[in-house]
Every structure is written in C-alpha cells, then in structure tokens.
C-alpha cells in the first residue's frame, strides 16, 4: 500500500466506477497502492454488467460502499470513510450526461468536512478555456465550471485533470465521427489536418489521475495530460495508420465552413459532437496555450510509459 508522510494509506473513493473512465481509475488506484473504495449505487443492482464489474473490483482488493444520489446522508457517510474522492460521472451527449449530479457530491463533501481533495469528472477539454464554445456542446463546459465553482466556493481542495482526447473516441477511428474503428478506404481531414491534437489512451489518463490525486504538487491545480509524443496532428495520426497497414487512404479535406454547414439540422447529441470536434480540430483548443503555472502529467510522472499511437493503433490491424 502507498503511504503518505505520516505512514497512513491514501483512501480513495471512486464515484462512477463502472463507467468508461471510472473503471480505469479504479484499476489504476489499486495498481498505485491506494486503499480503493468504489461507490455502489443501489440503482445499479439490476444491471448485470455493473454488478459483475463492481464485484470483480472486490476480488482485486477494492471495497464497495453503498450510497445513493437520492439519499444525501448516505453520500455523507460514504465520503466520511475516505480521504480523497475522484468522480468520473458521465459527460458525453450521445451516451449520457450527468455532470451536475456532482453538485450533490459537493454538498456531501462539504458536510462531511474530512475530504483532503476532490477530483471532479473532467478528463476532457479545459472548461475554463471554453467560454467561447458553441451551443449545445458548450453545456459540458458550462456544467463542469458550475461544479468547479461549487467546489471552490466550499473551499474544497481539488485537482482538475484535463487536456487529452480519449484515444478510443478519437484515435482508433482516425478522428472520424460516427465510428470507433479506422476507415477502410476514405478519410475526412479537418482543414489541412495540421492542427496539433493530444491523443491519449484512457488507461494512461487513469494512471496519471491515480498518481496525481495525493501529490502535493497538484493541489488546487489543473493537470494537463499532454505527453509530448502524443501531441500529433490528424494528418500525422493518419500517416501512422497508413504506415502500419501499408495502404494509403483517400483523403477529403473539409473546410471549417463545410464542417459546420448543416449543424442546426442535426440531432442535439450530434450537434454537440460537431462543436467539440470543431474546437479540437479547427481551433486547436487542446494545444493553443502553454501549461503555465499549472502542471503537465508526463513531466510530473516521467516514469509512466504512456502508449504511443503507433502502438495503440496496432489493435485495429
Ligand atoms: N477527453 C475525451 O475524449 C472524453 C471522452 C469521453 C468522456 N470524457 C469525459 O470523461 C468523464 C467521464 O465520462 P465517461 O464516458 O467515462 O462516463 P460514462 O461511462 O458514460 O458514465 C460514468 C458513470 O456516471 C454515472 N452516472 C451516469 N448517470 C448518472 C446519474 N444520473 N446519477 C448518478 N450517476 C450517474 C454512472 O456511475 P456508476 O458506475 O456508479 O453506475 C456511470 O458509470 C466525463 O467528464 C466526460 O466529459 C472525455
């Protein structure tokens, strides 16, 4: 078990622990040697996948704590059992969007009064830099900021982990929308495809999260996940894939105007996705600023062997 300076183990509660990011954070916290607790929502009792996943964590050494978002006192009792809370609530429009549920968690943390640090569900574009974002996708940033404001108003120590595209959503598909696997013949290129993007395997984001959650260097800071070799343009990503397959794809360059042309005719989740892609691939919102007084994960933890995209894309061969 990892211990702090007083020889105590770091006790971490993961909320949203059966989700895409949450399940990786649970495993990363266990691998890091934290005493790991996972919130078990009673509402999930009939979901066979979630139940089996939760009980598989027990076999790995995690403990389950039952608490419900509709029962404030149960949340207070849950957070009282740990030092640090990490939330990975859903925040993808075409799947599920429950960022504001975390306001209940903030209330519970406030009342419990013992939490040394809270890492809310971030793991994407830095909402504090997205004030100009397009609706309806900006809802994600507005809601994440609302949660940040509640955390800061309550004086809860925190860390925000941001700044990378999940490889599963953005790299495996060569950044094409509507699919998670590489295209066979044709690929759409956003503009000239030369805007720098950050592609990171979600397991690596989870590993950085597990390392940073009790690191005194990251208290009340934003941690950008921006490992140098994974800062790539879309064209560089496509070329990595072409090299792996030995086949050249037919490329169509899409201008920003064409990309956004019919946005209002689309369903809301699709509109949100288009907006997010626009900010990432045309505006370059992940790389158009320095880390500044905040921190960058791969510099803080140079021993993490993050997955390079040539290695990542091999799973699709
Ligand atoms: N950078 C990127 O490319 C990228 C991509 C996708 C997502 N993200 C961000 O990553 C974070 C996590 O997203 P995700 O895709 O991992 O989430 P997810 O798998 O869709 O859901 C995570 C968890 O949220 C909980 N949840 C959902 N609705 C709830 C409700 N109404 N009440 C209580 N709990 C609820 C569930 O917790 P239980 O496990 O307890 O059931 C669920 O497992 C979000 O902030 C999202 O914006 C970033």
Short mmCIF file of C-alpha atoms in Angstrom, two decimals, residues 117 122-129 145 148 152 158-163 212 217-226 289-297 300:
data_model
loop_
_atom_site.label_atom_id
_atom_site.label_comp_id
_atom_site.label_asym_id
_atom_site.label_seq_id
_atom_site.Cartn_x
_atom_site.Cartn_y
_atom_site.Cartn_z
CA UNK A 117 -9.02 16.53 -2.11
CA UNK A 122 -13.22 16.44 -16.04
CA UNK A 123 -10.87 14.45 -18.31
CA UNK A 124 -11.60 16.49 -21.44
CA UNK A 125 -11.17 19.99 -22.80
CA UNK A 126 -10.37 22.51 -20.07
CA UNK A 127 -13.77 24.16 -19.42
CA UNK A 128 -12.11 27.32 -18.12
CA UNK A 129 -10.75 27.91 -21.65
CA UNK A 145 -17.48 25.03 -14.50
CA UNK A 148 -15.78 23.75 -10.15
CA UNK A 152 -14.08 26.34 -4.89
CA UNK A 158 -9.15 19.91 -5.67
CA UNK A 159 -7.26 18.88 -8.81
CA UNK A 160 -8.63 19.09 -12.36
CA UNK A 161 -7.28 16.53 -14.84
CA UNK A 162 -7.83 17.76 -18.39
CA UNK A 163 -6.47 18.19 -21.85
CA UNK A 212 -1.75 12.97 -9.03
CA UNK A 217 2.44 19.44 -6.25
CA UNK A 218 -1.01 19.28 -7.83
CA UNK A 219 -3.23 20.52 -5.04
CA UNK A 220 -5.65 23.20 -6.32
CA UNK A 221 -4.13 22.94 -9.79
CA UNK A 222 -5.09 21.85 -13.24
CA UNK A 223 -3.09 18.89 -14.54
CA UNK A 224 -2.90 18.84 -18.33
CA UNK A 225 -2.33 15.42 -19.88
CA UNK A 226 -0.14 16.34 -22.83
CA UNK A 289 -1.88 27.54 -24.85
CA UNK A 290 1.02 26.81 -22.54
CA UNK A 291 0.61 24.87 -19.31
CA UNK A 292 1.84 27.97 -17.45
CA UNK A 293 1.57 27.85 -13.65
CA UNK A 294 -0.33 24.58 -13.78
CA UNK A 295 1.21 21.13 -14.31
CA UNK A 296 1.67 18.64 -17.14
CA UNK A 297 1.20 14.97 -16.28
CA UNK A 300 5.32 15.20 -13.28
#
